[in-house]
PDB file of C-alpha atoms in Angstrom:
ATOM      1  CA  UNK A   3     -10.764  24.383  17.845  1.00 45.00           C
ATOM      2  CA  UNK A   4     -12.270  21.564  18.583  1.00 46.00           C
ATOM      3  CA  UNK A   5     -11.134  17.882  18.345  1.00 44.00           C
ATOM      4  CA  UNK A   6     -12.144  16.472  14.699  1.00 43.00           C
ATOM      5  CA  UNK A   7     -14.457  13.527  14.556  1.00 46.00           C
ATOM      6  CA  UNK A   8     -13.457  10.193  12.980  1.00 46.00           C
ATOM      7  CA  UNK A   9     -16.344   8.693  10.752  1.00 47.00           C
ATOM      8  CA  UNK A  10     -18.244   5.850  12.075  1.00 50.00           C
ATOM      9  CA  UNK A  11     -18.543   2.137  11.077  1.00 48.00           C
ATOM     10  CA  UNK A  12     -20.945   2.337   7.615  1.00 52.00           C
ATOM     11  CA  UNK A  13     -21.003   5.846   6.972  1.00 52.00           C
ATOM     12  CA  UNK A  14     -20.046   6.877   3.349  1.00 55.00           C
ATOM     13  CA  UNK A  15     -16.314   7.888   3.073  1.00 52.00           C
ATOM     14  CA  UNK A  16     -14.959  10.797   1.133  1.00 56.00           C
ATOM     15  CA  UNK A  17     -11.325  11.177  -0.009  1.00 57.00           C
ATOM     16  CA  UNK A  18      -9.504  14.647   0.044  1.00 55.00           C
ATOM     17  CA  UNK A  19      -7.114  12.857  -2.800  1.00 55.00           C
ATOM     18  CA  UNK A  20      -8.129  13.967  -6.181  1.00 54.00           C
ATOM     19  CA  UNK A  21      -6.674  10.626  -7.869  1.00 50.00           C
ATOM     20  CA  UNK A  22      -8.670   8.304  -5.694  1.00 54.00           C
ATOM     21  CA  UNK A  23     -12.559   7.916  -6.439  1.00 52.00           C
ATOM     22  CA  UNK A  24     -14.263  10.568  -4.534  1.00 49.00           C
ATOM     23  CA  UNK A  25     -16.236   8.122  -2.092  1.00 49.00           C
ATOM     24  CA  UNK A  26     -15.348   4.407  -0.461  1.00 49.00           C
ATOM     25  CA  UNK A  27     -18.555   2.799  -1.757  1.00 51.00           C
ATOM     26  CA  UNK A  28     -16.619  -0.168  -2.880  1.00 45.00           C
ATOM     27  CA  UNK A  29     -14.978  -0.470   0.477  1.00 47.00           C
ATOM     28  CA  UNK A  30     -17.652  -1.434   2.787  1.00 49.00           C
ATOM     29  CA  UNK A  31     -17.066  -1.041   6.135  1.00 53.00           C
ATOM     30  CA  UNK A  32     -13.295  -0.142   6.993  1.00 52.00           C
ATOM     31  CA  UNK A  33     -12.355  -2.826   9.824  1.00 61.00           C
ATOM     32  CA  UNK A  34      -9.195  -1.115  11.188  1.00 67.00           C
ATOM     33  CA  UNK A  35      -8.731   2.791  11.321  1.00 71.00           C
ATOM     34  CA  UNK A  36      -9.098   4.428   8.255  1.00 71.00           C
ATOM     35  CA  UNK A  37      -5.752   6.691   8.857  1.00 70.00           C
ATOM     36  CA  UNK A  38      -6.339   8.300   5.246  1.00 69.00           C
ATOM     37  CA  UNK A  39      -9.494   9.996   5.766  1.00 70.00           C
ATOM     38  CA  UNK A  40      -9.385  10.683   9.436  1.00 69.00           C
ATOM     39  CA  UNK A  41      -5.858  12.696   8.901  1.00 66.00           C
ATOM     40  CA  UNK A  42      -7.283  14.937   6.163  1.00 64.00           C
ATOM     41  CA  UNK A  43      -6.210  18.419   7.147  1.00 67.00           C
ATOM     42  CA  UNK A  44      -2.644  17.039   7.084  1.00 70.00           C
ATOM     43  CA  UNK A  45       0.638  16.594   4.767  1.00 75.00           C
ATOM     44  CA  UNK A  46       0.270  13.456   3.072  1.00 76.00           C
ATOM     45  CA  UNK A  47       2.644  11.004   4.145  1.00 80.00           C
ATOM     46  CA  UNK A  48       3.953   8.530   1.862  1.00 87.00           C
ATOM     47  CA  UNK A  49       5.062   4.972   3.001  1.00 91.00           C
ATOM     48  CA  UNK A  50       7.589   3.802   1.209  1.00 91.00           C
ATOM     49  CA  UNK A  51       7.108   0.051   0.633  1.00 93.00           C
ATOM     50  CA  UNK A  52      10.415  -2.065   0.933  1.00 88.00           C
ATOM     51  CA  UNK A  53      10.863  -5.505  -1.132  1.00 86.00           C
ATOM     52  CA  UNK A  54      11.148  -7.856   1.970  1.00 89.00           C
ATOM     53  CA  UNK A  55       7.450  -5.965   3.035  1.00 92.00           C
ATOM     54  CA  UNK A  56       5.819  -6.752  -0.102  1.00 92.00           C
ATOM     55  CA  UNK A  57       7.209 -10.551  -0.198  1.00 91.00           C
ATOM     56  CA  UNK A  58       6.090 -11.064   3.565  1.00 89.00           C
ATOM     57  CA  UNK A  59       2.774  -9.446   3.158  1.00 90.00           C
ATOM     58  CA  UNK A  60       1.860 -10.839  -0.355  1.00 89.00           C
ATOM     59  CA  UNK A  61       2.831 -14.139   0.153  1.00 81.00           C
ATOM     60  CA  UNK A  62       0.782 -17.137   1.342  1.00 75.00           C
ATOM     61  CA  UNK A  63       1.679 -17.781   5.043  1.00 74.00           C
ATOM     62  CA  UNK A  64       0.165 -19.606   7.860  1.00 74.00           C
ATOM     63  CA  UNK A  65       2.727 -18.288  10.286  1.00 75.00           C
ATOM     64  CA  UNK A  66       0.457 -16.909  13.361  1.00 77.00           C
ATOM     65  CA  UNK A  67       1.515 -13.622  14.687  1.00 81.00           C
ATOM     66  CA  UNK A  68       0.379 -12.219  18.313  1.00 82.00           C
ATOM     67  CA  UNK A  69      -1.827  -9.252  17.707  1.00 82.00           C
ATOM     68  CA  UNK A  70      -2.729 -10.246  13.829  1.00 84.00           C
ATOM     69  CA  UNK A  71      -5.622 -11.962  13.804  1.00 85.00           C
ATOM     70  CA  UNK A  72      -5.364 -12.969  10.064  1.00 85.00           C
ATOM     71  CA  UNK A  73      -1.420 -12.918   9.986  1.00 85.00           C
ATOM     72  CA  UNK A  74       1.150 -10.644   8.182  1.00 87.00           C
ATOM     73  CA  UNK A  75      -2.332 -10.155   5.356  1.00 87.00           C
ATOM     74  CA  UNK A  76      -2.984  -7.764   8.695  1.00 89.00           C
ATOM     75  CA  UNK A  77      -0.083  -5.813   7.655  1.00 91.00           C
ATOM     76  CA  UNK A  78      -1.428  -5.124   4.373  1.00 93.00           C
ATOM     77  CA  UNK A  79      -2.352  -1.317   4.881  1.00 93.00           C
ATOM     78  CA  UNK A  80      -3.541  -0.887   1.220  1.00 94.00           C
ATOM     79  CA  UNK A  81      -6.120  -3.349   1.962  1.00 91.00           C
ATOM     80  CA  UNK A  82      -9.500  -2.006   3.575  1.00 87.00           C
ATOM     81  CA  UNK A  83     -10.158  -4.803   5.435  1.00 85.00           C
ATOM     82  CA  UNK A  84      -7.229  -5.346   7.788  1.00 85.00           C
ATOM     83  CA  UNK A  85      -7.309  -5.547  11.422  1.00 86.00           C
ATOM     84  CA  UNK A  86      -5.082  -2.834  11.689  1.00 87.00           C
ATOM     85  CA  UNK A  87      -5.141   0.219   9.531  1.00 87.00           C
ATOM     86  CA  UNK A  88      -5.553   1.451   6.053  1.00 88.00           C
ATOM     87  CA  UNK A  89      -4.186   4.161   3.831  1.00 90.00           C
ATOM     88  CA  UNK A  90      -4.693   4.142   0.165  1.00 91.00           C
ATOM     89  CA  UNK A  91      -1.439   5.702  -0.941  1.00 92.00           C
ATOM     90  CA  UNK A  92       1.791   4.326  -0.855  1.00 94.00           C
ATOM     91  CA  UNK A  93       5.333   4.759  -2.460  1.00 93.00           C
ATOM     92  CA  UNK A  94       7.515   1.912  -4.296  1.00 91.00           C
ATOM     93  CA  UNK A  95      10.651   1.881  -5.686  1.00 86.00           C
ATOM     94  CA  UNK A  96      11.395   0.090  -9.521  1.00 79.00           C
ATOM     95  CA  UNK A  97      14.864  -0.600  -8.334  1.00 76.00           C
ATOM     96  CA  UNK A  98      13.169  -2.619  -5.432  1.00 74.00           C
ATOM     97  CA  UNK A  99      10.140  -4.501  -7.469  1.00 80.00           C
ATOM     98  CA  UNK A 100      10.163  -8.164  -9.368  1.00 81.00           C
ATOM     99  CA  UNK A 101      11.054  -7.319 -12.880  1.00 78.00           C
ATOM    100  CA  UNK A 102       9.508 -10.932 -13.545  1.00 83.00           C
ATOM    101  CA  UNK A 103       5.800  -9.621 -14.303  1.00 83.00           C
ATOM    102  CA  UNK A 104       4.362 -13.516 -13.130  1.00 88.00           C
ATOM    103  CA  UNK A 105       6.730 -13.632  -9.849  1.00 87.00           C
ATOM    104  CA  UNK A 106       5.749  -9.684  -9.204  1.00 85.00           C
ATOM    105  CA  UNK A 107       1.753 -10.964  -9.208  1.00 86.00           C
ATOM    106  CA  UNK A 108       2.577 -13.389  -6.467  1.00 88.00           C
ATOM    107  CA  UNK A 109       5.616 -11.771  -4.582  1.00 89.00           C
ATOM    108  CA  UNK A 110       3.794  -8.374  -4.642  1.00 91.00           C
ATOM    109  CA  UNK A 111       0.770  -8.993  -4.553  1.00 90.00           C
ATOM    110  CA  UNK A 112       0.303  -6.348  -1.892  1.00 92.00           C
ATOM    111  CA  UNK A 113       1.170  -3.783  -4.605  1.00 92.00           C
ATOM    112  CA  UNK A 114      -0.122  -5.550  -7.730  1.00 91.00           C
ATOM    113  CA  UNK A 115      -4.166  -6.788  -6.956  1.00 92.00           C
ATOM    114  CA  UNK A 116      -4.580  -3.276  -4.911  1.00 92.00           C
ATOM    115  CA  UNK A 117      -8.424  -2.116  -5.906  1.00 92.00           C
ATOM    116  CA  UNK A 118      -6.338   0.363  -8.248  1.00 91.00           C
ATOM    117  CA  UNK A 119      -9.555   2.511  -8.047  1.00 91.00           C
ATOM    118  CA  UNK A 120      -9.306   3.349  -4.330  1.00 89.00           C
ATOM    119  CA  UNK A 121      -5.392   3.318  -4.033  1.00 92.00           C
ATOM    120  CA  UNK A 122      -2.028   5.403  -6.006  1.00 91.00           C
ATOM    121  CA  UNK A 123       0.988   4.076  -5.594  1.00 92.00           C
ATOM    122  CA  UNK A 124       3.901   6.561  -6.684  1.00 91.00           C
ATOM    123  CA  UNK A 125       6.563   5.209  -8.105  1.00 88.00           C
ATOM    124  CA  UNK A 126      10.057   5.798  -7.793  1.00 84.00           C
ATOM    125  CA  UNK A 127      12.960   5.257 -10.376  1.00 81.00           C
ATOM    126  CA  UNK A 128      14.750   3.351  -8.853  1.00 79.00           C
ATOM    127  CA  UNK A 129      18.015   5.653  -9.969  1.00 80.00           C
ATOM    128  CA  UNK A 130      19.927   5.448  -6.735  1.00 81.00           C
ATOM    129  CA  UNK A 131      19.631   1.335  -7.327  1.00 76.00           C
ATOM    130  CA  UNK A 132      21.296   2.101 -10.846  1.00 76.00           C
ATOM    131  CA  UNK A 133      23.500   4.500  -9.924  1.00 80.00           C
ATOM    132  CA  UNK A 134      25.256   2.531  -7.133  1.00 83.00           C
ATOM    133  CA  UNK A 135      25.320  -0.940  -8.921  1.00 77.00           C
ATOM    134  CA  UNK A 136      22.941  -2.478  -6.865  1.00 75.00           C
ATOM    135  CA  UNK A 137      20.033  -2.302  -9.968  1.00 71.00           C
ATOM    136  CA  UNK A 138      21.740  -5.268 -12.117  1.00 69.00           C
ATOM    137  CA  UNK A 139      20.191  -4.474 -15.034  1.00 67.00           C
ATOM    138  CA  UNK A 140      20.760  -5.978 -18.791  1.00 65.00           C
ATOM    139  CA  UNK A 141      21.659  -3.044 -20.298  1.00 60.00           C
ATOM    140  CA  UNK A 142      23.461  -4.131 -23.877  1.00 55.00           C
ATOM    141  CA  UNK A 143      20.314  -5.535 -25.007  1.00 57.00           C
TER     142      UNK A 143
END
């Protein structure tokens, strides 16, 4: 068989997701490798995004890091600009997230002002959280 070719810089994208628009148009040009479209004949893999991930990614920093030209906003893989890499799908966890709707805007940003037209995020429960006690939730309300 042979080896499967990666699309170049500018050509038009498809995705093999049916909940994501069928081509990149809005993206541009993908800066880091586009790991969602070049890994199509695969399982999906979801990354599950932790709470300290979000906070470090989605908020403002001028903290330099070796390797990331634009900082920890590198690390933002739902992002089609970053220096790194970017995949459009992504897991999170309610018994993780900012319950505060104005602190979750800044504090997960990463998850929150996605292009919600080019990514899914799944979205787990957050049952284990509840189960165990560590979800403090006010529940006699």
């Amino acid at each position: 068989m042979p080896p499967k070719k990666t699309p170049q810089q500018g050509t038009k994208l498809t995705s093999p997701n049916p909940h994501v628009a069928k081509t990149y148009d809005n993206m541009g040009e993908v800066a880091g490798k586009d790991l969602w479209t070049s890994n199509s004949d695969f399982a999906v893999f979801l990354p599950s995004i932790s709470a300290i991930y979000a906070r470090l990614v989605s908020q403002p920093n001028d903290r330099t890091v070796a390797g990331l030209p634009d900082g920890l906003k590198d690390l933002d893989f739902l992002q089609p600009n970053t220096n790194l890499f970017y995949y459009p799908i992504a897991l999170y966890s309610s018994g993780h997230s900012v319950w505060d709707l104005a602190q979750s805007d800044i504090q997960e940003s990463m998850v929150q002002k996605r292009d919600k037209n080019a990514t899914v995020i799944i979205g787990d429960s957050g049952g284990y959280q509840i189960a165990t006690g560590v979800l403090k939730w006010p529940w006699q309300k």
